[in-house]
Tab-separated table of C-alpha atoms in Angstrom:
chain	number	residue	atom	x	y	z
A	14	GLY	CA	35.941	80.692	-17.621
A	15	GLY	CA	33.075	78.771	-16.139
A	16	ALA	CA	32.661	75.828	-13.799
A	17	THR	CA	34.379	73.429	-16.208
A	18	SER	CA	37.266	75.758	-17.104
A	19	HIS	CA	40.884	74.724	-16.586
A	20	ALA	CA	41.221	77.144	-13.645
A	21	ALA	CA	38.080	75.806	-11.953
A	22	ILE	CA	39.175	72.194	-12.308
A	23	LEU	CA	42.667	72.914	-10.948
A	24	ALA	CA	41.246	74.875	-8.019
A	25	GLN	CA	38.994	71.954	-7.145
A	26	LYS	CA	41.818	69.443	-7.534
A	27	PHE	CA	44.106	71.405	-5.201
A	28	ASP	CA	41.309	72.328	-2.760
A	29	LEU	CA	41.615	76.061	-3.484
A	30	THR	CA	38.930	78.714	-3.491
A	31	ALA	CA	38.204	80.169	-6.923
A	32	VAL	CA	35.583	82.422	-8.463
A	33	VAL	CA	34.712	81.537	-12.055
A	34	GLY	CA	32.022	82.642	-14.453
A	35	CYS	CA	31.528	86.020	-12.754
A	36	THR	CA	31.262	88.090	-15.932
A	37	ASP	CA	30.099	91.216	-14.074
A	38	LEU	CA	33.280	91.356	-11.965
A	39	ILE	CA	35.770	93.780	-13.513
A	40	PHE	CA	39.161	94.702	-12.038
A	41	HIS	CA	40.491	98.225	-12.649
A	42	TYR	CA	44.291	98.164	-12.249
A	43	ASP	CA	45.141	101.314	-14.211
A	44	GLU	CA	43.813	103.649	-11.538
A	45	GLU	CA	45.865	105.300	-8.777
A	46	LYS	CA	43.920	103.191	-6.275
A	47	PRO	CA	42.968	99.874	-7.939
A	48	TYR	CA	39.416	98.671	-7.417
A	49	ALA	CA	36.851	96.213	-8.737
A	50	THR	CA	33.322	96.772	-9.935
A	51	ILE	CA	30.338	94.476	-9.929
A	52	GLY	CA	27.581	96.187	-11.828
A	53	ARG	CA	27.605	99.798	-10.605
A	54	LYS	CA	29.095	99.018	-7.173
A	55	GLU	CA	32.793	99.735	-6.561
A	56	PHE	CA	34.897	97.666	-4.166
A	57	TYR	CA	38.295	98.669	-2.821
A	58	GLU	CA	41.014	96.757	-0.997
A	59	GLY	CA	39.730	95.848	2.452
A	60	ASP	CA	36.047	95.879	1.483
A	61	GLN	CA	34.277	92.673	2.421
A	62	ILE	CA	31.957	90.764	0.117
A	63	SER	CA	30.245	87.388	0.310
A	64	LEU	CA	29.917	85.058	-2.665
A	65	ASP	CA	27.333	82.294	-2.913
A	66	GLY	CA	29.066	79.601	-4.929
A	67	ALA	CA	25.841	77.684	-5.497
A	68	THR	CA	23.775	80.552	-6.905
A	69	GLY	CA	26.423	82.999	-8.105
A	70	LEU	CA	24.930	85.801	-6.014
A	71	ILE	CA	27.281	88.449	-4.615
A	72	TYR	CA	26.531	90.341	-1.406
A	73	SER	CA	28.180	93.476	-0.061
A	74	GLY	CA	29.493	92.739	3.434
A	75	VAL	CA	29.774	89.528	5.408
A	76	CYS	CA	26.913	87.022	5.391
A	77	SER	CA	26.471	84.193	7.848
A	78	ILE	CA	26.756	80.725	6.373
A	79	THR	CA	24.812	77.537	6.799
A	80	GLU	CA	26.294	74.202	5.868
A	81	ARG	CA	24.014	71.990	3.833
A	82	ARG	CA	24.171	68.323	4.574
A	83	ASP	CA	22.833	66.119	1.827
A	84	THR	CA	20.923	63.078	3.015
A	85	PHE	CA	20.902	60.567	0.219
C-alpha cells in the first residue's frame, strides 16, 4: 500500500518505522538463502541500505542524515 494505507496509518499511530509504496522491492523467500531485490540489485541479510522517506529513494549502504527543521 501507499502512504494512506492501513499499514502506514497504524505505523504512524504507534510511532513505528514502515516502508510503504516501494513497488520495486521484492522479497524472495523460496530460495535457500532468502534475499530481496530492488531493481537489479540483490540484498541479503546483514546488508545495509538507506531509505529516504521523503523522496522514496533507496541507497546501498549507510547515508548520513540531516534533520530538517521547518520554520513556519
